[in-house]
Every structure is written in structure tokens, then in C-alpha cells.
mmCIF file of C-alpha atoms in Angstrom:
data_model
loop_
_atom_site.group_PDB
_atom_site.id
_atom_site.type_symbol
_atom_site.label_atom_id
_atom_site.label_comp_id
_atom_site.label_asym_id
_atom_site.label_seq_id
_atom_site.Cartn_x
_atom_site.Cartn_y
_atom_site.Cartn_z
ATOM 1 C CA SER A 1346 0.003 -0.001 0.000
ATOM 2 C CA PRO A 1347 1.208 3.555 -0.689
ATOM 3 C CA PRO A 1348 2.591 5.555 2.233
ATOM 4 C CA PRO A 1349 0.084 7.784 4.130
ATOM 5 C CA GLY A 1350 1.892 10.964 3.105
ATOM 6 C CA ARG A 1351 1.493 10.172 -0.572
ATOM 7 C CA VAL A 1352 -2.198 9.335 -0.113
ATOM 8 C CA LEU A 1353 -2.716 12.641 1.686
ATOM 9 C CA ARG A 1354 -0.845 14.619 -1.010
ATOM 10 C CA THR A 1355 -2.255 12.977 -4.130
ATOM 11 C CA ILE A 1356 -5.814 12.016 -3.143
ATOM 12 C CA VAL A 1357 -7.101 13.636 0.038
ATOM 13 C CA LEU A 1358 -5.878 17.183 -0.572
ATOM 14 C CA PRO A 1359 -7.045 17.411 -4.227
ATOM 15 C CA LEU A 1360 -10.510 16.163 -3.244
ATOM 16 C CA SER A 1361 -10.599 18.666 -0.370
ATOM 17 C CA LEU A 1362 -9.703 21.688 -2.504
ATOM 18 C CA PRO A 1363 -13.306 22.894 -3.122
ATOM 19 C CA GLY A 1364 -14.113 22.772 0.584
ATOM 20 C CA LEU A 1365 -10.807 24.406 1.479
ATOM 21 C CA ALA A 1366 -11.449 27.152 -1.094
ATOM 22 C CA ALA A 1367 -14.908 27.779 0.344
ATOM 23 C CA GLY A 1368 -13.515 27.931 3.882
ATOM 24 C CA LEU A 1369 -10.745 30.263 2.766
ATOM 25 C CA ALA A 1370 -13.232 32.613 1.101
ATOM 26 C CA LEU A 1371 -15.537 32.597 4.147
ATOM 27 C CA SER A 1372 -12.607 33.311 6.468
ATOM 28 C CA PHE A 1373 -11.368 36.109 4.201
ATOM 29 C CA VAL A 1374 -14.765 37.806 4.037
ATOM 30 C CA ALA A 1375 -15.425 37.350 7.757
ATOM 31 C CA ALA A 1376 -12.044 38.842 8.679
ATOM 32 C CA LEU A 1377 -12.436 41.658 6.144
ATOM 33 C CA GLY A 1378 -15.713 42.865 7.643
ATOM 34 C CA ASN A 1379 -15.109 42.013 11.301
ATOM 35 C CA PHE A 1380 -15.446 44.954 13.670
ATOM 36 C CA GLY A 1381 -15.075 43.643 17.228
ATOM 37 C CA VAL A 1382 -11.520 42.286 17.139
ATOM 38 C CA PRO A 1383 -9.964 45.218 15.201
ATOM 39 C CA ALA A 1384 -11.859 47.703 17.384
ATOM 40 C CA LEU A 1385 -10.753 46.246 20.718
ATOM 41 C CA LEU A 1386 -7.202 45.377 19.698
ATOM 42 C CA GLY A 1387 -6.433 47.671 16.771
ATOM 43 C CA ILE A 1388 -7.803 51.053 17.852
ATOM 44 C CA PRO A 1389 -5.732 51.255 21.099
ATOM 45 C CA ALA A 1390 -2.633 50.277 19.120
ATOM 46 C CA GLY A 1391 -3.362 52.811 16.367
ATOM 47 C CA ILE A 1392 -3.958 50.147 13.700
ATOM 48 C CA PRO A 1393 -6.974 51.211 11.606
ATOM 49 C CA VAL A 1394 -8.989 48.897 9.364
ATOM 50 C CA LEU A 1395 -11.907 49.737 7.086
ATOM 51 C CA PRO A 1396 -14.731 48.674 9.495
ATOM 52 C CA THR A 1397 -13.321 50.744 12.389
ATOM 53 C CA LEU A 1398 -12.735 53.661 10.030
ATOM 54 C CA ILE A 1399 -16.406 53.519 8.974
ATOM 55 C CA TYR A 1400 -17.477 53.439 12.634
ATOM 56 C CA ARG A 1401 -15.391 56.492 13.479
ATOM 57 C CA ARG A 1402 -16.684 58.369 10.459
ATOM 58 C CA LEU A 1403 -20.291 57.667 11.479
ATOM 59 C CA ALA A 1404 -19.571 58.673 15.076
ATOM 60 C CA GLY A 1405 -18.230 62.000 13.849
ATOM 61 C CA PHE A 1406 -21.478 63.002 12.094
ATOM 62 C CA GLY A 1407 -21.321 65.882 9.619
ATOM 63 C CA PRO A 1408 -22.997 66.505 6.241
ATOM 64 C CA SER A 1409 -20.486 64.426 4.262
ATOM 65 C CA VAL A 1410 -20.470 61.387 6.531
ATOM 66 C CA LEU A 1411 -22.929 59.179 4.621
ATOM 67 C CA PRO A 1412 -21.270 59.648 1.198
ATOM 68 C CA GLU A 1413 -17.853 58.922 2.726
ATOM 69 C CA VAL A 1414 -18.934 55.762 4.544
ATOM 70 C CA ALA A 1415 -20.896 54.630 1.475
ATOM 71 C CA VAL A 1416 -17.693 54.817 -0.567
ATOM 72 C CA LEU A 1417 -15.802 52.862 2.102
ATOM 73 C CA ALA A 1418 -18.591 50.276 2.231
ATOM 74 C CA VAL A 1419 -18.481 49.867 -1.549
ATOM 75 C CA LEU A 1420 -14.713 49.406 -1.298
ATOM 76 C CA ILE A 1421 -15.095 46.634 1.293
ATOM 77 C CA GLY A 1422 -17.848 45.028 -0.762
ATOM 78 C CA ALA A 1423 -15.701 45.104 -3.889
ATOM 79 C CA ILE A 1424 -12.781 43.450 -2.088
ATOM 80 C CA ALA A 1425 -15.132 40.798 -0.678
ATOM 81 C CA CYS A 1426 -16.595 40.136 -4.122
ATOM 82 C CA VAL A 1427 -13.083 39.623 -5.493
ATOM 83 C CA GLY A 1428 -12.474 36.985 -2.834
ATOM 84 C CA ILE A 1429 -15.791 35.262 -3.531
ATOM 85 C CA ALA A 1430 -15.165 35.343 -7.290
ATOM 86 C CA ALA A 1431 -11.717 33.792 -6.791
ATOM 87 C CA GLN A 1432 -13.326 31.004 -4.769
ATOM 88 C CA MET A 1433 -15.921 30.343 -7.476
ATOM 89 C CA VAL A 1434 -13.256 30.254 -10.219
ATOM 90 C CA LEU A 1435 -11.107 27.839 -8.216
ATOM 91 C CA GLN A 1436 -14.031 25.556 -7.470
ATOM 92 C CA ALA A 1437 -15.100 25.578 -11.128
ATOM 93 C CA ARG A 1438 -11.634 24.538 -12.302
ATOM 94 C CA VAL A 1439 -11.198 21.727 -9.803
ATOM 95 C CA ASP A 1440 -13.090 18.502 -10.510
ATOM 96 C CA ALA A 1441 -13.354 16.834 -7.108
ATOM 97 C CA ARG A 1442 -16.227 14.462 -7.723
ATOM 98 C CA VAL A 1443 -16.059 11.073 -6.020
ATOM 99 C CA ILE A 1444 -17.398 8.132 -8.024
ATOM 100 C CA GLY A 1445 -19.612 5.801 -6.028
ATOM 101 C CA GLY A 1446 -21.457 6.198 -2.764
ATOM 102 C CA SER A 1447 -20.131 7.395 0.542
ATOM 103 C CA ALA A 1448 -17.960 5.053 2.570
ATOM 104 C CA PRO A 1449 -16.610 5.069 6.124
ATOM 105 C CA ALA A 1450 -13.643 7.350 6.626
ATOM 106 C CA ALA A 1451 -10.311 5.634 6.091
ATOM 107 C CA VAL A 1452 -8.055 5.257 9.113
ATOM 108 C CA LEU A 1453 -4.721 7.036 8.681
ATOM 109 C CA ARG A 1454 -2.065 5.390 10.818
ATOM 110 C CA LEU A 1455 0.170 8.054 12.316
ATOM 111 C CA GLY A 1456 2.595 5.749 14.068
ATOM 112 C CA ARG A 1457 5.222 7.616 16.053
ATOM 113 C CA ALA A 1458 3.836 10.962 14.921
ATOM 114 C CA ARG A 1459 0.532 10.380 16.727
ATOM 115 C CA ARG A 1460 1.609 11.636 20.150
ATOM 116 C CA PRO A 1461 3.310 14.860 18.920
ATOM 117 C CA LEU A 1462 0.338 15.654 16.655
ATOM 118 C CA GLU A 1463 -2.091 14.989 19.482
ATOM 119 C CA ILE A 1464 -0.156 17.293 21.773
ATOM 120 C CA LEU A 1465 -0.081 19.945 19.035
ATOM 121 C CA CYS A 1466 -3.859 19.732 18.502
ATOM 122 C CA TRP A 1467 -4.575 20.084 22.220
ATOM 123 C CA ALA A 1468 -2.126 22.979 22.424
ATOM 124 C CA VAL A 1469 -3.951 24.772 19.600
ATOM 125 C CA VAL A 1470 -7.296 24.202 21.338
ATOM 126 C CA ALA A 1471 -5.885 25.543 24.593
ATOM 127 C CA LEU A 1472 -4.385 28.569 22.829
ATOM 128 C CA ILE A 1473 -7.472 29.653 20.873
ATOM 129 C CA LEU A 1474 -10.201 28.570 23.311
ATOM 130 C CA ALA A 1475 -9.153 27.728 26.847
ATOM 131 C CA ALA A 1476 -6.628 30.541 27.333
ATOM 132 C CA PRO A 1477 -8.952 33.409 26.258
ATOM 133 C CA LEU A 1478 -11.824 32.033 28.359
ATOM 134 C CA ALA A 1479 -9.549 31.659 31.388
ATOM 135 C CA ALA A 1480 -8.249 35.211 30.933
ATOM 136 C CA LEU A 1481 -11.809 36.502 30.589
ATOM 137 C CA ALA A 1482 -12.975 34.724 33.744
ATOM 138 C CA SER A 1483 -9.960 35.839 35.789
ATOM 139 C CA THR A 1484 -10.366 39.466 34.675
ATOM 140 C CA SER A 1485 -14.013 39.418 35.742
ATOM 141 C CA LEU A 1486 -13.050 38.240 39.241
ATOM 142 C CA ILE A 1487 -10.197 40.613 40.178
ATOM 143 C CA ARG A 1488 -10.912 43.806 42.107
ATOM 144 C CA VAL A 1489 -8.764 46.063 39.912
ATOM 145 C CA TYR A 1490 -7.623 45.320 36.377
ATOM 146 C CA GLY A 1491 -3.965 44.286 36.317
ATOM 147 C CA LEU A 1492 -3.830 42.587 39.709
ATOM 148 C CA PRO A 1493 -3.092 38.854 39.866
ATOM 149 C CA LEU A 1494 -6.057 36.673 40.745
ATOM 150 C CA GLY A 1495 -5.891 35.317 44.290
ATOM 151 C CA PRO A 1496 -7.936 34.944 47.486
ATOM 152 C CA GLU A 1497 -7.242 38.551 48.465
ATOM 153 C CA THR A 1498 -8.016 40.079 45.066
ATOM 154 C CA ALA A 1499 -10.974 37.923 44.006
ATOM 155 C CA THR A 1500 -14.473 39.413 44.097
ATOM 156 C CA LEU A 1501 -17.919 38.900 42.574
ATOM 157 C CA ALA A 1502 -18.765 42.591 42.840
ATOM 158 C CA HIS A 1503 -18.333 43.165 39.110
ATOM 159 C CA TYR A 1504 -21.091 40.668 38.329
ATOM 160 C CA ALA A 1505 -23.443 42.376 40.769
ATOM 161 C CA THR A 1506 -22.555 45.782 39.303
ATOM 162 C CA VAL A 1507 -22.956 44.820 35.662
ATOM 163 C CA LEU A 1508 -26.226 42.955 36.221
ATOM 164 C CA GLY A 1509 -27.589 46.003 38.032
ATOM 165 C CA LEU A 1510 -26.969 48.386 35.132
ATOM 166 C CA ASP A 1511 -30.096 49.514 33.297
ATOM 167 C CA GLN A 1512 -28.380 49.359 29.918
ATOM 168 C CA VAL A 1513 -27.389 45.731 30.521
ATOM 169 C CA GLY A 1514 -30.992 44.786 31.266
ATOM 170 C CA ARG A 1515 -32.140 46.580 28.119
ATOM 171 C CA ALA A 1516 -29.376 44.936 26.100
ATOM 172 C CA PHE A 1517 -30.375 41.439 27.251
ATOM 173 C CA THR A 1518 -34.010 42.188 26.430
ATOM 174 C CA ASN A 1519 -33.176 43.702 23.053
ATOM 175 C CA SER A 1520 -30.833 40.848 22.103
ATOM 176 C CA PHE A 1521 -33.361 38.195 23.123
ATOM 177 C CA VAL A 1522 -36.163 39.952 21.256
ATOM 178 C CA LEU A 1523 -34.119 40.609 18.112
ATOM 179 C CA SER A 1524 -32.484 37.181 17.891
ATOM 180 C CA GLY A 1525 -35.694 35.355 18.836
ATOM 181 C CA ALA A 1526 -37.812 37.333 16.374
ATOM 182 C CA ALA A 1527 -35.235 36.855 13.609
ATOM 183 C CA ALA A 1528 -35.060 33.101 14.267
ATOM 184 C CA LEU A 1529 -38.854 32.692 14.329
ATOM 185 C CA LEU A 1530 -39.527 34.791 11.229
ATOM 186 C CA LEU A 1531 -36.745 33.157 9.246
ATOM 187 C CA VAL A 1532 -37.938 29.652 10.164
ATOM 188 C CA LEU A 1533 -41.437 30.531 8.975
ATOM 189 C CA LEU A 1534 -39.994 31.977 5.762
ATOM 190 C CA ALA A 1535 -37.431 29.233 5.168
ATOM 191 C CA ILE A 1536 -39.938 26.360 4.862
ATOM 192 C CA PRO A 1537 -42.004 27.688 1.908
ATOM 193 C CA LEU A 1538 -38.933 29.254 0.300
ATOM 194 C CA ALA A 1539 -36.922 26.026 0.537
ATOM 195 C CA HIS A 1540 -39.864 24.066 -0.855
ATOM 196 C CA ALA A 1541 -40.129 26.467 -3.778
ATOM 197 C CA MET A 1542 -36.402 26.195 -4.544
ATOM 198 C CA ALA A 1543 -35.909 22.434 -4.022
ATOM 199 C CA GLY A 1544 -37.053 19.469 -6.007
ATOM 200 C CA PRO A 1545 -36.837 18.394 -9.639
ATOM 201 C CA GLY A 1546 -37.482 21.008 -12.283
ATOM 202 C CA LYS A 1547 -36.774 23.847 -9.866
ATOM 203 C CA GLY A 1548 -33.167 24.613 -10.687
ATOM 204 C CA GLY A 1549 -33.629 27.241 -13.382
ATOM 205 C CA ARG A 1550 -31.940 30.604 -13.700
ATOM 206 C CA LEU A 1551 -34.546 32.373 -11.580
ATOM 207 C CA VAL A 1552 -34.036 29.973 -8.683
ATOM 208 C CA ARG A 1553 -30.252 30.308 -8.954
ATOM 209 C CA ALA A 1554 -30.564 34.096 -9.032
ATOM 210 C CA VAL A 1555 -32.755 34.045 -5.918
ATOM 211 C CA GLY A 1556 -30.213 31.792 -4.229
ATOM 212 C CA VAL A 1557 -27.413 34.251 -4.992
ATOM 213 C CA LEU A 1558 -29.470 37.171 -3.646
ATOM 214 C CA ILE A 1559 -30.144 35.224 -0.435
ATOM 215 C CA GLU A 1560 -26.482 34.318 0.035
ATOM 216 C CA LEU A 1561 -25.160 37.796 -0.793
ATOM 217 C CA PRO A 1562 -26.085 39.590 2.488
ATOM 218 C CA HIS A 1563 -24.359 36.820 4.455
ATOM 219 C CA ALA A 1564 -21.349 36.717 2.162
ATOM 220 C CA VAL A 1565 -20.552 40.429 2.104
ATOM 221 C CA PRO A 1566 -19.112 42.062 5.248
ATOM 222 C CA GLY A 1567 -21.603 43.161 7.884
ATOM 223 C CA VAL A 1568 -20.580 46.804 7.682
ATOM 224 C CA VAL A 1569 -21.637 46.865 4.018
ATOM 225 C CA LEU A 1570 -25.076 45.532 4.937
ATOM 226 C CA ALA A 1571 -25.361 48.009 7.815
ATOM 227 C CA ILE A 1572 -24.549 50.990 5.604
ATOM 228 C CA GLY A 1573 -27.067 49.733 3.059
ATOM 229 C CA CYS A 1574 -29.755 49.516 5.757
ATOM 230 C CA ILE A 1575 -28.980 53.068 6.882
ATOM 231 C CA LEU A 1576 -29.317 54.395 3.342
ATOM 232 C CA VAL A 1577 -32.535 52.450 2.707
ATOM 233 C CA PHE A 1578 -34.319 53.129 5.996
ATOM 234 C CA LEU A 1579 -33.052 56.629 6.756
ATOM 235 C CA LYS A 1580 -36.113 58.117 5.056
ATOM 236 C CA PRO A 1581 -39.698 57.060 5.881
ATOM 237 C CA LEU A 1582 -40.900 53.974 4.034
ATOM 238 C CA PRO A 1583 -43.043 54.700 0.959
ATOM 239 C CA LEU A 1584 -46.815 54.538 1.541
ATOM 240 C CA LEU A 1585 -46.347 53.744 5.261
ATOM 241 C CA SER A 1586 -44.607 57.040 6.138
ATOM 242 C CA VAL A 1587 -42.776 55.204 8.950
ATOM 243 C CA SER A 1588 -39.027 55.413 9.474
ATOM 244 C CA LEU A 1589 -37.159 52.431 10.907
ATOM 245 C CA TYR A 1590 -33.987 54.421 11.481
ATOM 246 C CA GLY A 1591 -33.175 54.676 15.192
ATOM 247 C CA THR A 1592 -35.476 51.780 16.122
ATOM 248 C CA LEU A 1593 -35.023 48.073 16.757
ATOM 249 C CA GLY A 1594 -36.757 47.508 13.428
ATOM 250 C CA ILE A 1595 -33.702 48.475 11.399
ATOM 251 C CA ILE A 1596 -31.526 46.005 13.340
ATOM 252 C CA LEU A 1597 -34.159 43.283 12.865
ATOM 253 C CA ALA A 1598 -34.302 44.012 9.131
ATOM 254 C CA ALA A 1599 -30.516 43.671 8.906
ATOM 255 C CA TYR A 1600 -30.618 40.392 10.869
ATOM 256 C CA LEU A 1601 -33.326 38.985 8.587
ATOM 257 C CA ALA A 1602 -31.283 39.761 5.492
ATOM 258 C CA ARG A 1603 -27.958 38.600 6.907
ATOM 259 C CA PHE A 1604 -29.080 35.309 8.471
ATOM 260 C CA LEU A 1605 -31.689 34.099 5.978
ATOM 261 C CA SER A 1606 -29.158 31.770 4.370
ATOM 262 C CA LEU A 1607 -28.401 30.162 7.765
ATOM 263 C CA ALA A 1608 -32.066 29.297 8.221
ATOM 264 C CA LEU A 1609 -32.583 28.275 4.610
ATOM 265 C CA ARG A 1610 -29.770 25.736 4.181
ATOM 266 C CA PRO A 1611 -31.080 23.076 6.629
ATOM 267 C CA ALA A 1612 -34.622 23.481 5.260
ATOM 268 C CA GLN A 1613 -33.364 23.115 1.692
ATOM 269 C CA ALA A 1614 -31.519 19.917 2.576
ATOM 270 C CA ALA A 1615 -34.641 18.519 4.247
ATOM 271 C CA CYS A 1616 -36.852 19.440 1.269
ATOM 272 C CA ALA A 1617 -34.418 17.844 -1.162
ATOM 273 C CA ALA A 1618 -34.605 14.601 0.844
ATOM 274 C CA LEU A 1619 -38.414 14.392 0.733
ATOM 275 C CA ASP A 1620 -39.990 11.640 -1.370
ATOM 276 C CA PRO A 1621 -41.871 13.333 -4.267
ATOM 277 C CA ALA A 1622 -44.430 10.518 -4.175
ATOM 278 C CA MET A 1623 -46.034 11.994 -1.056
ATOM 279 C CA GLU A 1624 -46.832 15.289 -2.749
ATOM 280 C CA GLU A 1625 -47.901 13.521 -5.917
ATOM 281 C CA ALA A 1626 -50.358 11.406 -3.944
ATOM 282 C CA ALA A 1627 -51.748 14.490 -2.215
ATOM 283 C CA ARG A 1628 -52.034 16.285 -5.569
ATOM 284 C CA ALA A 1629 -53.919 13.312 -6.981
ATOM 285 C CA CYS A 1630 -56.346 13.548 -4.067
ATOM 286 C CA GLY A 1631 -57.062 17.196 -4.921
ATOM 287 C CA ALA A 1632 -54.848 18.935 -2.335
ATOM 288 C CA GLY A 1633 -53.723 22.383 -3.474
ATOM 289 C CA PRO A 1634 -50.195 23.807 -3.088
ATOM 290 C CA LEU A 1635 -50.895 25.552 0.214
ATOM 291 C CA ARG A 1636 -52.546 22.509 1.720
ATOM 292 C CA ARG A 1637 -49.672 20.262 0.631
ATOM 293 C CA LEU A 1638 -47.219 22.724 2.111
ATOM 294 C CA ARG A 1639 -49.148 22.913 5.395
ATOM 295 C CA THR A 1640 -49.952 19.232 5.878
ATOM 296 C CA ILE A 1641 -47.019 17.399 4.259
ATOM 297 C CA VAL A 1642 -43.942 19.552 3.720
ATOM 298 C CA ALA A 1643 -44.042 21.753 6.827
ATOM 299 C CA PRO A 1644 -44.347 18.921 9.427
ATOM 300 C CA LEU A 1645 -41.489 16.969 7.802
ATOM 301 C CA VAL A 1646 -39.180 19.950 7.282
ATOM 302 C CA ALA A 1647 -39.959 21.701 10.583
ATOM 303 C CA PRO A 1648 -37.235 19.950 12.675
ATOM 304 C CA ALA A 1649 -34.508 20.912 10.196
ATOM 305 C CA ALA A 1650 -35.883 24.451 9.914
ATOM 306 C CA ALA A 1651 -35.907 24.685 13.715
ATOM 307 C CA ALA A 1652 -32.225 23.696 13.758
ATOM 308 C CA GLY A 1653 -31.569 26.563 11.348
ATOM 309 C CA GLY A 1654 -33.515 28.856 13.659
ATOM 310 C CA VAL A 1655 -31.276 27.819 16.553
ATOM 311 C CA LEU A 1656 -28.200 28.722 14.503
ATOM 312 C CA VAL A 1657 -29.748 32.099 13.697
ATOM 313 C CA PHE A 1658 -30.543 32.769 17.366
ATOM 314 C CA LEU A 1659 -27.054 31.872 18.595
ATOM 315 C CA THR A 1660 -25.373 33.904 15.843
ATOM 316 C CA ALA A 1661 -27.574 36.973 16.241
ATOM 317 C CA PHE A 1662 -27.536 36.969 20.048
ATOM 318 C CA ASN A 1663 -23.898 38.115 20.235
ATOM 319 C CA GLU A 1664 -23.741 39.967 16.901
ATOM 320 C CA LEU A 1665 -21.731 43.197 16.889
ATOM 321 C CA THR A 1666 -20.527 44.123 13.391
ATOM 322 C CA VAL A 1667 -24.004 45.066 12.124
ATOM 323 C CA SER A 1668 -25.431 46.297 15.448
ATOM 324 C CA ILE A 1669 -22.579 48.698 16.199
ATOM 325 C CA LEU A 1670 -23.574 50.851 13.209
ATOM 326 C CA LEU A 1671 -27.361 50.609 13.667
ATOM 327 C CA TRP A 1672 -27.995 50.921 17.418
ATOM 328 C CA SER A 1673 -29.344 54.039 19.081
ATOM 329 C CA GLN A 1674 -29.913 55.144 22.664
ATOM 330 C CA GLY A 1675 -32.116 52.595 24.429
ATOM 331 C CA ARG A 1676 -31.707 50.060 21.590
ATOM 332 C CA GLU A 1677 -28.370 48.570 22.640
ATOM 333 C CA THR A 1678 -27.533 44.924 22.067
ATOM 334 C CA LEU A 1679 -25.224 42.818 24.217
ATOM 335 C CA GLY A 1680 -22.321 43.119 21.813
ATOM 336 C CA VAL A 1681 -22.659 46.902 21.773
ATOM 337 C CA VAL A 1682 -22.730 47.145 25.583
ATOM 338 C CA VAL A 1683 -19.678 44.893 25.973
ATOM 339 C CA TYR A 1684 -17.794 47.041 23.480
ATOM 340 C CA ALA A 1685 -18.945 50.256 25.181
ATOM 341 C CA LEU A 1686 -17.771 49.025 28.611
ATOM 342 C CA GLU A 1687 -14.382 48.010 27.246
ATOM 343 C CA GLU A 1688 -13.961 51.253 25.306
ATOM 344 C CA GLY A 1689 -15.107 53.248 28.331
ATOM 345 C CA GLY A 1690 -12.283 51.925 30.513
ATOM 346 C CA SER A 1691 -14.163 49.211 32.432
ATOM 347 C CA PRO A 1692 -12.528 45.961 31.276
ATOM 348 C CA THR A 1693 -13.540 44.090 34.444
ATOM 349 C CA LEU A 1694 -17.222 44.921 33.884
ATOM 350 C CA ALA A 1695 -16.933 44.026 30.207
ATOM 351 C CA ALA A 1696 -15.346 40.699 31.155
ATOM 352 C CA ALA A 1697 -18.092 39.978 33.697
ATOM 353 C CA LEU A 1698 -20.830 40.698 31.152
ATOM 354 C CA SER A 1699 -19.017 38.542 28.585
ATOM 355 C CA VAL A 1700 -18.882 35.619 31.012
ATOM 356 C CA VAL A 1701 -22.610 35.980 31.719
ATOM 357 C CA THR A 1702 -23.329 36.066 27.982
ATOM 358 C CA ILE A 1703 -21.244 32.935 27.410
ATOM 359 C CA ALA A 1704 -23.119 31.199 30.226
ATOM 360 C CA VAL A 1705 -26.440 32.064 28.590
ATOM 361 C CA VAL A 1706 -25.260 30.739 25.216
ATOM 362 C CA VAL A 1707 -23.967 27.514 26.805
ATOM 363 C CA ALA A 1708 -27.302 27.067 28.605
ATOM 364 C CA VAL A 1709 -29.136 27.441 25.281
ATOM 365 C CA LEU A 1710 -26.792 24.927 23.644
ATOM 366 C CA LEU A 1711 -27.321 22.414 26.439
ATOM 367 C CA ALA A 1712 -31.098 22.842 26.261
ATOM 368 C CA VAL A 1713 -31.102 22.399 22.483
ATOM 369 C CA GLY A 1714 -28.800 19.382 22.786
ATOM 370 C CA TRP A 1715 -31.142 17.810 25.323
ATOM 371 C CA LEU A 1716 -34.116 18.391 23.049
ATOM 372 C CA GLY A 1717 -32.089 17.047 20.142
ATOM 373 C CA ARG A 1718 -32.114 13.576 21.692
ATOM 374 C CA ARG A 1719 -35.776 13.362 20.755
ATOM 375 C CA LEU A 1720 -35.178 14.435 17.150
ATOM 376 C CA PRO A 1721 -33.834 12.395 14.211
ATOM 377 C CA ALA A 1722 -30.078 12.223 13.763
ATOM 378 C CA GLY A 1723 -28.576 15.151 11.870
ATOM 379 C CA ILE A 1724 -31.241 17.715 12.831
ATOM 380 C CA ILE A 1725 -29.045 19.342 15.496
ATOM 381 C CA PRO A 1726 -25.742 20.032 13.673
ATOM 382 C CA TRP A 1727 -23.362 19.354 16.564
ATOM 383 C CA ARG A 1728 -25.081 16.053 17.459
ATOM 384 C CA GLY A 1729 -24.266 14.465 14.081
#
């Protein structure tokens, strides 16, 4: 048999190129439009990036602010589109189809390299996950930032202080309402939309164009979407004479556009797996499209759509890149409040609020995982 290194180089890596290209493009776009990390680490060090520059321009107000930030947003969008186009070209040129059905994953014997690679993997996990969480928890427990954590310096006063702030209570309420409303609305929209886009004979140009439009708000950086929402909703809506600018409605609208693809993908996969004979039998019995959707498709696709809704909720609950440009007084989200505390010189309070937020997210994950035991395999993504 050929050596494992040759198998990895000549078979595994070429077949993995499309997935690697997609991951590379997603990472590039996510890093390009990320606001939180460059704001907290780059601004104090004097390292500007386009998202933080847009934020500072908007914070400065002035008559020329919107045209300036619109130009910067178009620049970010153009760079992101170049990255996405490069991914599409690479995937189109690489033929990575596998002939035959799926088979169990092959076992790659590492031999003597197993222990060093295992140590390296655990070290990477500790570096990118355990170390930041430990630093966050220790910072939230010390009396004054910079002191070492010990029996004499440990305190829970920061948790009591941060949970007693009015803006924190509003932020929790706003984040729960926005993320919950976005998840619920997108689940209700994803089922009929996925049914309309899936199935034989439904892969025409119009369907592909709709798919691209749905993916675009999630693919482009969040600051581009936020600037677009400001420009669209700054004036009152036609016919309704109602302006969403400065309300939670504009943040909800941005969430609906940005996270629709997250809710749609699981529903599309579930619709594609449905047996067409069920709908054909219902059509033969005289059931119309709406009745078939309500009585056949929706009950079967609902678990997968609910899993997409969970992903939307967890993603939107801690969202910052879009919210930081759309929030107003009294409409703060958790990400905005954490950033404001850190920027305002209260790192211990920001750390305490971050720990509380992580605890809430973990509690939601545990609850969803417990409920997932009663659902078919594959419905909850992390349960397999």
C-alpha cells in the first residue's frame, strides 16, 4: 500500500480543494468585515482597518459622513466580491467528484507521529479557546484590572454591578427579542422558500438568481449591509410614512437579510430529501399547493428548519458588526454594551458581562442538545 503521506498529497488534498477554497473565502470575508476584534485590539494600538474607520466616520457626524462611509462600504464590498469570485473560479476549475457512494472514513495510521500531533492539537485548542476564556474569567473576578487573581483580590462585585446596570438589562431584552424574532420569522420563511427552490425542475436561472441574492447579504461584510440599511431606511418607508432608522426595526431588518441563508440551508436539505411521491399522492387527491405545504412539507421539514432557527438565534444573540452601526440610545444589544464598557475603561465589567453572555449561550446549547435527543439524527448540527 502507498505511504500515508502520498495518499494525503495525491488524493485527500485534491478532493478537499473545493471545501478548502470555500472555507478560505468565508474566512477572508469574515475577517475583512469584522469589527469587534480590530476595534478592541487595533484602535488602542493605532492600527486602523476599514470597518473601524467607517465606525469612526459615522460617530463623527457631519454633512459628508454618509457619502464617505458609502464609498468605504463599496470598497469593502468590492474586495469581498473579489475573494468570492476567486473562490468560485477555483471551485469551477477543480473537478473533485467522487465516483460511487459514501464510505466510512479511512483510518490514517500516524505511528510515532501520533503523540506529537495529538499534543499539538490540544495545544492549539488551549491557545485559541481555553486561554482566552480563562483570561476573561480571571479578569471578571479581580478587584482592579492588572492585579493577579488570588484569594485577596478575588471578588464577585463586578457581576453584581454589571447585572444592576439599566443598559445591561435593556441589552439582554433587546438581544433576546431581536435574535428570537429573527429566528422565528426566518424559520417561517425558510420552509415555503426552501420548498419552492428544491425538487426536480426547480433549478432554473430564476431559482439560482434568488439563491445568490439570499447568500449575498451573508457573504458580504456586515458593515456593508449596515450601511445599506442606513441608506434604505433613513427616510420614511413609501406609503407607510414610517421610518425604521433609530429603532429596533432596522436592526431586525438587517438580521433577517444577513441570516436568511443560515435558516434556509437546513430546510433546503430537508426538502431535497423528501420523497416526491407523497406530494404527488396528495395532488392526486385534490390537495392544493398551500394545503400540501401545510400538511405534508411543513411537518417533515420543521425539525430541520428549527435547527436553522437555533443557529440564527445563537449567531444573532452576540452579533456586533451590524449592530454597532445601527444601534441608538435605548436600543443597545449585548455586543454593543460589551464594546462600550471596554472602550469606556471598564474591562472588568466588560469581562463579567461577557462571562454571563457565554453562560447564557452555553445554557441554550445544552437545552437544544437535550431536546435534540428526541429528534432524528442530523437535525441538530453538533449532534451528528
